[in-house]
XYZ file of C-alpha atoms in Angstrom:
701
model
C -9.803 70.953 -73.344
C -9.865 67.263 -72.405
C -6.370 67.062 -73.430
C -3.580 69.402 -74.754
C -3.844 67.554 -78.181
C -6.720 66.534 -80.274
C -6.717 63.006 -81.186
C -7.201 62.275 -84.835
C -8.628 58.809 -85.232
C -9.360 57.153 -88.543
C -12.794 55.962 -88.568
C -15.091 54.027 -90.923
C -18.285 54.765 -89.001
C -19.645 56.638 -85.955
C -18.231 55.656 -82.755
C -20.164 57.977 -80.138
C -19.540 55.433 -77.396
C -15.957 55.021 -77.951
C -14.188 56.898 -75.093
C -11.301 59.425 -75.699
C -9.876 62.708 -74.569
C -11.658 64.769 -77.298
C -13.693 66.980 -74.958
C -13.914 70.537 -74.297
C -15.765 72.873 -71.667
C -17.048 76.127 -71.938
C -17.230 78.302 -68.750
C -18.952 81.681 -68.901
C -17.522 82.951 -65.816
C -15.275 85.470 -67.675
C -18.234 87.077 -69.044
C -18.635 88.738 -65.697
C -15.216 90.209 -65.953
C -14.589 93.761 -67.417
C -13.104 93.293 -70.779
C -9.645 94.985 -70.815
C -8.591 94.704 -74.534
C -10.028 96.820 -77.261
C -13.566 96.474 -78.108
C -14.471 96.179 -81.537
C -17.691 97.426 -83.399
C -18.000 95.063 -86.433
C -16.917 91.467 -86.714
C -15.628 90.116 -90.007
C -17.439 86.820 -90.957
C -16.361 84.098 -93.368
C -18.779 84.243 -96.296
C -19.118 80.389 -96.039
C -19.019 79.131 -92.442
C -19.508 82.434 -90.375
C -16.369 81.898 -88.409
C -15.143 85.395 -87.257
C -11.791 86.685 -88.351
C -9.302 86.286 -85.576
C -5.435 86.562 -84.730
C -4.714 83.204 -86.494
C -6.319 84.141 -89.727
C -3.376 84.698 -92.441
C -4.265 87.977 -94.219
C -2.854 88.897 -97.797
C -3.076 92.593 -98.077
C -3.731 93.804 -101.436
C -1.302 96.660 -102.845
C -3.038 99.998 -103.324
C -6.335 98.778 -101.900
C -8.061 98.711 -98.471
C -9.108 95.223 -99.178
C -7.556 92.141 -97.493
C -7.932 88.341 -98.568
C -7.644 85.428 -96.210
C -8.417 81.874 -96.265
C -10.770 80.839 -93.522
C -8.871 78.567 -91.186
C -11.999 76.448 -90.679
C -13.483 75.793 -94.042
C -10.658 77.034 -96.402
C -13.149 79.383 -97.934
C -11.244 82.284 -99.681
C -12.500 85.806 -98.204
C -12.239 89.418 -99.277
C -12.836 92.059 -96.595
C -12.200 95.867 -96.161
C -10.260 96.232 -92.750
C -8.400 98.885 -91.111
C -5.221 97.387 -89.617
C -5.995 98.764 -86.320
C -8.970 96.259 -86.242
C -7.146 93.197 -86.807
C -7.468 90.980 -83.880
C -4.405 90.632 -81.669
C -5.629 88.330 -78.874
C -7.310 84.818 -78.759
C -10.327 86.713 -76.943
C -12.163 89.606 -78.834
C -15.466 91.550 -77.931
C -17.731 93.297 -80.212
C -20.356 95.895 -79.139
C -23.513 95.058 -81.258
C -26.103 97.409 -79.430
C -25.481 100.125 -76.608
C -27.832 99.663 -73.582
C -31.200 98.810 -74.427
C -33.782 101.672 -73.679
C -36.081 99.248 -71.857
C -33.563 98.405 -69.254
C -32.928 102.243 -68.437
C -36.470 102.676 -67.019
C -36.610 99.622 -64.999
C -36.109 99.276 -61.485
C -33.002 97.491 -59.967
C -32.902 93.637 -60.184
C -35.276 91.996 -57.765
C -35.578 88.823 -55.576
C -39.024 87.437 -55.174
C -39.549 84.893 -52.568
C -42.526 82.706 -53.458
C -43.092 80.497 -50.255
C -45.575 77.758 -49.506
C -47.657 78.329 -46.381
C -49.898 75.292 -46.793
C -50.796 73.105 -43.832
C -47.858 70.707 -44.393
C -45.357 73.496 -43.578
C -46.424 73.223 -39.939
C -44.700 69.799 -39.719
C -42.024 70.107 -37.092
C -38.323 68.845 -37.034
C -36.645 67.585 -34.112
C -33.541 69.752 -33.482
C -30.961 68.701 -30.829
C -29.620 71.462 -28.657
C -29.926 75.418 -29.398
C -30.727 76.278 -32.887
C -30.480 79.810 -34.583
C -34.053 79.845 -35.618
C -36.550 82.507 -34.632
C -39.728 81.225 -33.590
C -43.194 83.224 -33.833
C -44.550 81.344 -30.893
C -43.236 83.723 -28.238
C -44.359 86.627 -30.433
C -48.017 85.113 -30.413
C -47.841 84.692 -26.560
C -46.616 88.142 -26.015
C -49.181 89.663 -28.287
C -52.129 87.908 -26.459
C -50.747 88.812 -23.015
C -49.184 92.260 -23.174
C -52.299 94.166 -22.551
C -52.497 92.453 -19.099
C -48.665 93.228 -18.293
C -47.571 96.453 -16.872
C -45.768 98.560 -19.648
C -42.777 98.888 -17.804
C -42.321 95.029 -17.346
C -43.157 94.152 -21.252
C -39.484 94.305 -22.247
C -38.338 92.006 -19.291
C -41.356 89.513 -20.100
C -40.558 89.539 -23.879
C -36.825 88.949 -22.961
C -37.779 85.812 -20.685
C -39.971 84.488 -23.695
C -37.132 84.884 -26.104
C -34.745 83.083 -23.687
C -37.286 80.218 -23.239
C -37.439 79.833 -27.152
C -33.955 79.534 -27.456
C -33.834 75.986 -26.138
C -36.632 74.512 -28.501
C -36.409 70.964 -29.714
C -38.886 70.993 -32.203
C -39.264 73.563 -34.939
C -41.624 73.775 -37.930
C -40.646 73.774 -41.566
C -42.230 77.319 -41.977
C -40.101 78.600 -39.054
C -37.060 77.355 -40.669
C -37.928 79.004 -43.937
C -38.825 82.309 -42.472
C -35.460 82.324 -40.386
C -33.628 81.802 -43.412
C -35.171 84.338 -45.409
C -34.649 86.723 -42.622
C -31.004 86.361 -42.877
C -30.758 86.667 -46.474
C -32.642 89.824 -46.420
C -30.337 91.279 -43.650
C -27.345 90.209 -45.805
C -28.816 92.043 -48.836
C -29.265 95.059 -46.613
C -25.589 95.263 -45.925
C -24.099 93.865 -49.459
C -26.849 94.683 -51.861
C -29.142 97.593 -50.448
C -30.391 98.566 -53.688
C -32.014 95.303 -54.600
C -35.842 95.038 -54.414
C -37.167 92.112 -52.416
C -40.749 90.891 -52.956
C -42.856 88.242 -51.367
C -45.641 85.924 -52.444
C -47.262 83.306 -50.313
C -49.374 80.415 -51.279
C -51.785 77.749 -49.828
C -55.387 77.653 -50.817
C -55.061 81.395 -51.882
C -52.454 83.514 -53.056
C -51.262 86.608 -51.187
C -49.010 89.099 -52.848
C -47.216 91.322 -50.632
C -44.646 92.622 -52.970
C -42.102 95.089 -51.190
C -44.594 95.179 -48.308
C -45.150 98.790 -48.749
C -48.680 98.352 -50.209
C -51.938 96.672 -49.205
C -51.420 92.943 -50.236
C -53.452 91.506 -53.026
C -55.368 88.261 -52.195
C -56.276 85.731 -55.000
C -58.647 82.673 -54.099
C -61.571 80.626 -55.405
C -62.077 80.651 -59.242
C -59.420 83.332 -59.831
C -56.580 80.552 -59.091
C -57.708 78.844 -62.286
C -57.388 82.201 -64.601
C -54.099 82.855 -65.844
C -54.885 85.914 -67.621
C -56.969 87.334 -64.827
C -53.942 86.869 -62.361
C -51.604 88.534 -64.601
C -53.862 91.519 -65.297
C -54.424 92.252 -61.671
C -50.640 91.896 -60.535
C -49.539 93.753 -63.693
C -51.677 96.776 -62.774
C -50.321 96.853 -59.543
C -46.610 95.390 -59.945
C -44.895 98.786 -60.120
C -46.270 100.248 -57.146
C -45.592 96.855 -55.126
C -42.100 96.652 -56.332
C -40.549 100.366 -56.128
C -38.639 100.246 -52.833
C -35.141 98.844 -52.253
C -34.404 96.217 -49.498
C -32.481 99.010 -47.615
C -35.392 100.846 -47.203
C -38.283 98.182 -46.932
C -36.500 95.205 -45.482
C -37.678 95.513 -41.862
C -41.029 95.594 -43.156
C -40.854 92.464 -45.367
C -39.399 90.689 -42.225
C -42.577 91.544 -40.235
C -44.732 90.178 -42.916
C -42.831 87.049 -42.922
C -43.306 86.739 -38.989
C -47.090 87.060 -39.446
C -47.522 84.125 -42.015
C -49.655 81.171 -40.958
C -49.821 77.832 -42.292
C -53.057 76.191 -43.523
C -54.606 74.666 -46.683
C -53.691 73.376 -49.883
C -50.798 74.046 -52.196
C -51.607 76.594 -55.160
C -48.078 76.810 -56.560
C -49.204 77.435 -60.168
C -51.076 80.896 -59.667
C -48.555 81.932 -56.996
C -45.629 81.373 -59.556
C -47.729 83.389 -62.269
C -48.037 86.028 -59.824
C -44.234 86.199 -58.689
C -43.413 86.206 -62.560
C -45.290 89.409 -63.010
C -43.494 91.118 -59.917
C -40.229 90.059 -61.276
C -40.793 91.462 -64.632
C -40.620 94.983 -62.883
C -36.935 94.537 -62.275
C -34.113 94.419 -64.669
C -33.094 91.201 -66.322
C -31.142 89.162 -63.761
C -33.933 89.413 -61.327
C -34.689 85.929 -59.703
C -37.599 83.966 -58.153
C -36.955 81.512 -55.423
C -39.659 78.828 -54.787
C -39.745 77.126 -51.538
C -42.257 74.340 -51.163
C -42.716 71.059 -49.348
C -45.295 69.515 -51.082
C -47.121 68.707 -54.460
C -48.790 71.428 -56.146
C -52.517 70.571 -56.062
C -54.882 73.506 -56.463
C -55.511 75.754 -59.429
C -53.329 76.577 -62.328
C -50.471 73.820 -63.033
C -52.178 71.225 -60.370
C -49.875 68.271 -60.616
C -52.326 65.500 -59.454
C -52.941 64.695 -63.073
C -50.786 64.947 -66.017
C -52.889 67.729 -67.867
C -50.663 70.582 -66.743
C -47.357 69.524 -67.599
C -46.749 71.972 -70.031
C -47.752 74.775 -67.687
C -44.563 74.982 -66.011
C -42.370 74.814 -69.156
C -44.211 77.764 -70.538
C -43.794 79.754 -67.614
C -40.016 78.851 -67.622
C -39.920 80.125 -71.413
C -41.567 83.408 -70.362
C -39.266 84.029 -67.469
C -36.137 83.115 -69.663
C -37.243 85.781 -72.282
C -37.024 88.392 -69.616
C -33.989 87.371 -68.318
C -35.298 86.016 -64.820
C -34.018 83.018 -63.163
C -36.226 80.737 -61.224
C -34.817 78.233 -58.619
C -36.603 75.774 -56.396
C -35.965 74.681 -53.112
C -37.633 71.774 -51.609
C -38.078 70.089 -48.233
C -36.758 66.436 -47.673
C -39.377 63.750 -47.057
C -42.194 64.870 -49.471
C -42.809 64.508 -53.322
C -43.413 67.390 -55.420
C -42.974 66.075 -59.076
C -39.485 67.825 -59.395
C -39.285 65.887 -63.040
C -41.954 68.329 -64.082
C -40.895 71.654 -62.142
C -37.546 70.895 -63.281
C -38.391 71.864 -66.702
C -39.369 75.523 -65.444
C -36.093 75.778 -63.540
C -34.025 74.376 -66.384
C -35.560 76.762 -68.875
C -34.229 79.856 -66.727
C -30.997 78.254 -65.680
C -31.808 78.128 -61.929
C -31.095 75.487 -59.480
C -32.845 72.809 -57.712
C -31.871 71.718 -53.982
C -33.592 69.417 -51.658
C -32.568 70.114 -47.965
C -33.549 69.119 -44.348
C -35.608 72.372 -43.188
C -33.005 73.508 -40.794
C -30.151 73.821 -43.446
C -32.348 75.759 -45.784
C -30.623 79.124 -44.996
C -27.122 77.967 -47.015
C -29.057 77.090 -49.911
C -31.083 80.537 -50.196
C -27.753 82.218 -49.946
C -25.878 79.940 -52.818
C -28.886 80.720 -54.996
C -28.585 84.582 -54.455
C -24.956 84.551 -54.751
C -25.035 82.828 -58.124
C -26.202 85.912 -59.761
C -27.092 86.368 -63.615
C -24.090 87.742 -65.471
C -25.795 87.570 -68.998
C -29.253 87.313 -70.540
C -30.579 86.134 -74.004
C -27.213 84.257 -74.496
C -26.749 82.466 -77.715
C -23.785 80.300 -78.305
C -22.136 79.071 -81.593
C -19.426 76.873 -81.609
C -17.370 76.227 -84.934
C -14.856 73.234 -85.416
C -12.464 72.603 -88.213
C -14.214 70.881 -91.296
C -12.276 67.802 -90.751
C -13.886 67.388 -87.384
C -17.584 66.711 -86.288
C -19.729 66.950 -82.976
C -20.072 63.428 -81.389
C -23.278 62.728 -79.347
C -25.336 65.839 -80.470
C -28.602 65.986 -82.207
C -30.419 68.114 -84.574
C -27.124 69.416 -86.002
C -27.642 71.453 -89.474
C -23.756 70.920 -90.014
C -21.617 68.501 -88.354
C -18.849 70.796 -87.213
C -21.184 73.751 -86.180
C -23.439 73.755 -83.273
C -25.836 76.564 -82.101
C -27.801 76.940 -78.906
C -29.815 79.534 -77.435
C -29.150 79.224 -73.580
C -31.054 82.134 -72.148
C -29.550 83.078 -68.851
C -26.214 82.546 -67.629
C -24.469 82.744 -64.123
C -20.862 82.661 -63.150
C -21.028 78.799 -62.642
C -22.708 77.984 -65.899
C -20.670 75.248 -67.670
C -21.307 73.302 -71.040
C -19.219 70.358 -72.441
C -18.972 68.827 -75.718
C -17.387 65.905 -77.630
C -15.767 65.877 -81.207
C -14.184 63.459 -83.439
C -12.537 63.065 -86.799
C -15.060 62.570 -89.553
C -15.123 59.203 -91.331
C -12.513 58.408 -93.986
C -15.197 58.494 -96.701
C -16.272 62.211 -95.513
C -12.501 63.323 -95.363
C -12.128 62.071 -98.971
C -14.904 63.853 -100.201
C -13.290 67.103 -98.614
C -9.976 66.205 -99.862
C -8.412 66.387 -96.482
C -5.232 64.576 -95.491
C -5.020 64.233 -91.805
C -1.135 64.019 -91.915
C -1.045 67.625 -92.789
C -3.184 68.846 -89.849
C -0.462 69.582 -87.436
C -2.933 71.845 -85.592
C -6.737 72.499 -85.930
C -8.845 75.772 -84.805
C -11.701 75.854 -82.260
C -13.790 79.188 -82.174
C -16.586 80.096 -79.628
C -18.975 82.780 -80.142
C -21.287 84.031 -77.182
C -23.813 86.782 -78.024
C -25.398 88.034 -74.862
C -26.919 91.192 -73.105
C -24.586 92.211 -69.983
C -25.621 93.386 -66.866
C -25.555 97.126 -68.385
C -28.067 96.176 -70.891
C -25.498 96.254 -73.544
C -25.611 93.573 -76.447
C -22.116 92.059 -77.018
C -20.471 89.227 -78.939
C -17.396 87.530 -77.172
C -15.350 85.635 -79.429
C -12.558 82.921 -78.261
C -10.430 81.242 -80.872
C -7.660 78.893 -80.204
C -5.181 76.497 -82.012
C -4.675 72.999 -80.633
C -1.976 70.624 -81.710
C -2.977 67.414 -83.031
C -1.978 63.523 -82.772
C -2.687 60.304 -84.172
C -1.556 58.374 -81.159
C -4.004 57.988 -78.527
C -1.317 57.453 -75.763
C -0.007 61.033 -76.367
C -3.523 62.618 -76.163
C -3.956 60.747 -72.624
C -0.853 61.634 -71.280
C -1.876 65.327 -71.684
C -5.316 64.584 -70.314
C -7.261 67.197 -68.257
C -9.486 64.823 -66.118
C -11.545 67.613 -64.516
C -12.754 68.702 -68.021
C -13.815 64.770 -68.729
C -15.286 64.757 -65.342
C -17.692 67.516 -66.189
C -18.462 65.959 -69.528
C -19.439 62.545 -67.964
C -21.634 63.992 -65.458
C -23.538 66.277 -67.883
C -23.905 63.956 -70.706
C -25.073 61.163 -68.214
C -27.697 63.470 -66.668
C -28.779 64.765 -70.011
C -29.525 61.449 -71.366
C -31.383 60.529 -68.261
C -33.615 63.625 -68.092
C -34.532 62.522 -71.760
C -35.802 59.228 -70.454
C -32.914 57.325 -71.956
C -32.031 55.943 -68.525
C -30.299 52.630 -70.018
C -28.257 54.561 -72.459
C -27.090 56.981 -69.645
C -26.131 54.019 -67.435
C -24.198 52.493 -70.156
C -22.519 56.001 -71.101
C -21.585 56.556 -67.534
C -19.999 53.190 -66.677
C -18.119 53.179 -70.072
C -16.551 56.755 -69.593
C -15.876 56.289 -65.750
C -14.101 53.188 -66.385
C -11.961 54.872 -69.164
C -11.068 57.796 -67.033
C -10.368 55.730 -63.659
C -8.551 52.860 -65.174
C -6.509 54.246 -68.075
C -2.844 53.950 -67.229
C -1.777 57.066 -69.294
C -4.389 59.278 -67.751
C -3.354 58.208 -64.146
C 0.224 58.407 -64.771
C -0.167 61.820 -63.720
C -0.427 62.254 -59.805
C -2.638 65.029 -59.818
C -5.131 63.437 -62.347
C -5.188 60.431 -59.956
C -6.100 62.810 -56.978
C -8.861 64.490 -59.285
C -10.231 60.885 -60.290
C -10.297 59.719 -56.938
C -12.267 62.801 -55.968
C -14.641 62.547 -58.729
C -15.330 58.633 -58.094
C -17.386 59.687 -55.037
C -19.538 62.174 -57.161
C -20.047 59.518 -59.900
C -21.117 56.876 -57.509
C -23.826 59.208 -56.355
C -24.860 59.919 -60.035
C -24.766 56.254 -60.963
C -27.090 55.259 -58.253
C -29.649 57.958 -59.428
C -29.277 56.665 -62.892
C -29.903 52.974 -61.788
C -32.822 54.060 -59.649
C -34.513 55.526 -62.506
C -33.606 52.721 -65.014
C -35.359 50.511 -62.354
C -38.557 52.574 -62.144
C -38.615 52.619 -66.066
C -38.431 48.716 -66.209
C -41.035 48.432 -63.592
C -43.325 50.967 -65.334
C -42.842 49.015 -68.619
C -43.554 45.570 -66.774
C -46.848 47.272 -65.513
C -47.914 48.356 -68.800
C -47.141 44.956 -70.282
C -49.220 43.045 -67.649
C -51.870 45.354 -67.616
C -52.311 45.116 -71.260
C -52.262 41.224 -71.092
C -54.826 41.248 -68.154
C -57.002 43.651 -70.095
C -57.078 41.249 -73.090
C -57.875 38.429 -70.949
C -60.798 40.180 -69.423
C -61.922 41.173 -73.211
C -61.907 37.758 -74.062
C -63.925 36.658 -70.923
C -66.384 39.301 -71.633
C -66.837 38.073 -75.282
C -67.197 34.519 -74.197
C -70.104 35.230 -71.507
C -71.577 37.914 -73.434
C -73.896 35.360 -75.219
C -75.429 34.328 -72.043
C -78.798 36.070 -71.119
C -81.189 36.273 -68.291
C -84.933 35.164 -68.580
C -85.828 38.570 -68.960
C -84.041 38.743 -72.216
C -81.241 41.218 -71.074
C -77.515 40.185 -71.503
C -75.639 39.417 -68.306
C -71.983 39.244 -68.047
C -71.320 36.109 -66.092
C -67.333 35.589 -64.985
C -66.575 32.059 -64.304
C -65.043 31.695 -60.723
C -61.879 30.732 -62.743
C -61.913 34.152 -64.413
C -62.983 36.074 -61.049
C -59.591 35.002 -59.299
C -56.854 35.286 -62.026
C -53.658 35.154 -60.449
C -50.533 36.577 -61.654
C -46.971 36.160 -60.416
C -46.644 39.809 -60.232
C -50.019 40.340 -58.570
C -51.008 42.958 -61.221
C -54.777 42.115 -61.536
C -57.037 45.320 -62.013
C -58.286 46.169 -58.565
C -61.175 48.694 -57.143
C -60.207 51.451 -55.069
C -60.837 49.394 -51.702
C -58.768 46.558 -53.178
C -56.016 48.860 -53.881
C -55.823 50.241 -50.377
C -56.111 46.741 -49.069
C -53.010 46.039 -51.349
C -51.170 49.123 -50.013
C -51.800 48.035 -46.466
C -50.444 44.612 -47.106
C -47.294 45.886 -48.524
C -46.929 48.331 -45.539
C -46.859 45.338 -43.598
C -44.266 43.428 -45.509
C -40.827 44.400 -44.605
C -39.355 42.825 -47.913
C -40.854 45.681 -49.838
C -38.113 48.108 -51.296
C -38.792 51.451 -49.847
C -36.493 52.950 -52.690
C -38.318 51.479 -55.553
C -40.524 54.419 -56.550
C -43.006 55.930 -58.896
C -41.845 55.635 -62.658
C -41.904 58.828 -64.066
C -45.498 59.632 -64.772
C -46.486 56.061 -65.368
C -47.471 54.266 -62.479
C -48.251 55.010 -58.737
C -45.920 53.590 -55.828
C -48.465 51.106 -54.675
C -48.708 49.677 -58.215
C -44.829 49.277 -58.408
C -44.682 47.477 -55.250
C -46.761 44.634 -56.617
C -43.647 44.012 -58.712
C -41.100 43.847 -55.860
C -40.902 39.923 -56.358
C -39.638 40.101 -59.695
C -35.753 40.314 -60.023
C -34.460 43.563 -61.410
C -30.608 43.778 -62.307
C -30.022 47.442 -61.642
C -32.227 48.036 -58.576
C -29.286 48.697 -56.447
C -30.639 51.972 -54.727
C -29.693 54.363 -51.808
C -30.407 58.051 -51.030
C -28.236 61.255 -51.133
C -28.242 64.823 -50.247
C -27.042 66.687 -53.405
C -25.476 69.440 -51.299
C -23.771 67.569 -48.662
C -23.354 64.297 -50.522
C -23.207 62.326 -47.107
C -23.977 58.864 -47.787
C -26.738 57.453 -45.817
C -25.824 53.673 -46.202
C -22.813 51.889 -45.596
C -22.576 50.437 -49.130
C -24.640 50.466 -52.300
C -26.748 47.489 -51.819
C -30.496 47.731 -52.179
C -32.421 49.127 -49.321
C -35.227 46.934 -47.931
C -37.176 49.092 -45.578
C -40.785 48.981 -44.462
C -42.751 51.804 -45.976
C -44.090 54.281 -43.391
C -47.620 55.191 -43.469
C -47.450 57.587 -46.007
C -45.532 55.295 -48.419
C -46.479 56.737 -51.606
C -45.647 60.122 -50.677
C -42.163 58.926 -49.475
C -41.359 57.000 -52.526
C -42.242 60.136 -54.616
C -39.660 61.940 -52.364
C -37.153 59.529 -53.189
C -37.729 59.899 -56.887
C -37.615 63.564 -56.506
C -34.089 63.159 -54.757
C -32.992 61.136 -57.747
C -34.162 63.968 -60.148
C -32.465 66.564 -58.057
C -29.229 64.589 -58.214
C -29.573 64.477 -62.019
C -30.032 68.071 -62.165
C -27.128 68.981 -59.940
C -24.950 66.879 -61.892
C -26.379 68.388 -65.215
C -25.088 71.785 -64.237
C -21.683 70.182 -63.189
C -20.819 72.602 -60.798
C -19.433 70.150 -58.238
């Protein structure tokens, strides 16, 4: 809870942006633990609000009858149930077994990990590394294979050793080498800790190669096949069981050899690769995962992101994965844009993670993803408040005091946050509620899920919270880490919905409240936690402001383009009446119309003119490198034409969502000359901001 006491403030209207301590979080890590108390069979529901009978329910046993009456502590409905005394809940937490292991899970293989790896041409890009690095390179293996037939068999081990020693001091290493080395490390770790897991491999460039566990002949998909989703599914589904039947303990070394033989070339057919990986993952039990590693934009086949026509493709695939209990996570390489705002829908549907890292640091990300394993699938959440309360800042609620959500997959780090408040004076009057009599109020959380054994369970947690009408009392018992989670999650949630201005306002109001409130900060522990969180919120705030600036630029572009188009239409209409001697209509543009000048330089340009404009901006040191492509609205080159227009919230910088190392000495706007690939660079910056929003949306800091 955000405080040890629920604050009951008299309200005449909705005050969703009025900060207080009425916040609570739900952490799902406990679902991974074995339940030590009695497991019940059937829950007893209130016939009105569907709250479940709990230890705080006041039961009235009817003489000479097995029936029990009780008044629901949430809605005051009188219920009559038949219950054995031994089934009366005695603890805050109760668990009910709804269904034993599902038959489908009994016949499936163990959980699997599918690596879906980009081997397009851009993966050959090298990174400069200082000193020695723990990264294997295939270069010495290639040289050895070419020369070994000319080397005496007795001397081959010595020659190979020399090549390995030479490779240890490399100063440049390709992205692909970094990825392969990282995956090799994870395979070896799994062989030791989880030898029963099945690990599969799918690679993609301008063709898809499906290796599975490496025991079968790979399946290659190319050409027109990359545009045919059903054909890909049919081909992989027919072979998936044979290709994913061997554990990593048996097949690990073979998979590593497959990785070492990979060559980078061609375009990026991410969509078809993902369809293939999903078919492989379906062979494993719920809790299987797909880890995508890419360094560029999907630009070939299904799900090509060159345009906007495939935006729903990834969301639909995410939904399919979530229904099967499969988590999809995305690891991208810094410096390149891949439209994380679109791919993020895929990840969010399955409760995976998104990270952007330097190539040489990618190993830690793989390890974190694999360790954050699924602990429950097909998860449904229901939270019930007392009828005097209502949820704050939530949309599409059928009842003000009850929220229902389908979550899908959960991991040990999954956390959700909510706000609540007292209903208005008018509503309380209709309910005949006197808040002076509410000395405590109940909260109930119901989680329906399928555990790792395949059992369907309901876990119910009920608690009573003391109330106060004095805000100072509530703030003195504040739990600031709970409030921090809510600030981060709600700010990120609003931003991902496109409500950037609202997100900035929300974040600023709440952060100021928790950092400056004298009652909250009278506690030394709270002061320390606030200080630590302020660094996180600075990074989140920067990402929010970056996105708000992009949104403003996009809107300016649209407005100016519309004005320009209207001017052109008028010019056409005025001059269309003039005709040539041959009688054909000729469109004549007066010189004054040919050179319309706009303060923002937003005239409609030909392709060549756009290229010239881009080059001109590349030569302009005042162009803001960090102002990047607005979400699916305008390109970076078009945005640069607006740089002379003042934007209030354009303070931008860059952050690594994992290391959180600040790259600038302050939060001032960066004015840096764009590189030769400016649009790609700017898209990469926007991807970094989306990654930051996704990270804080999960609130796992």
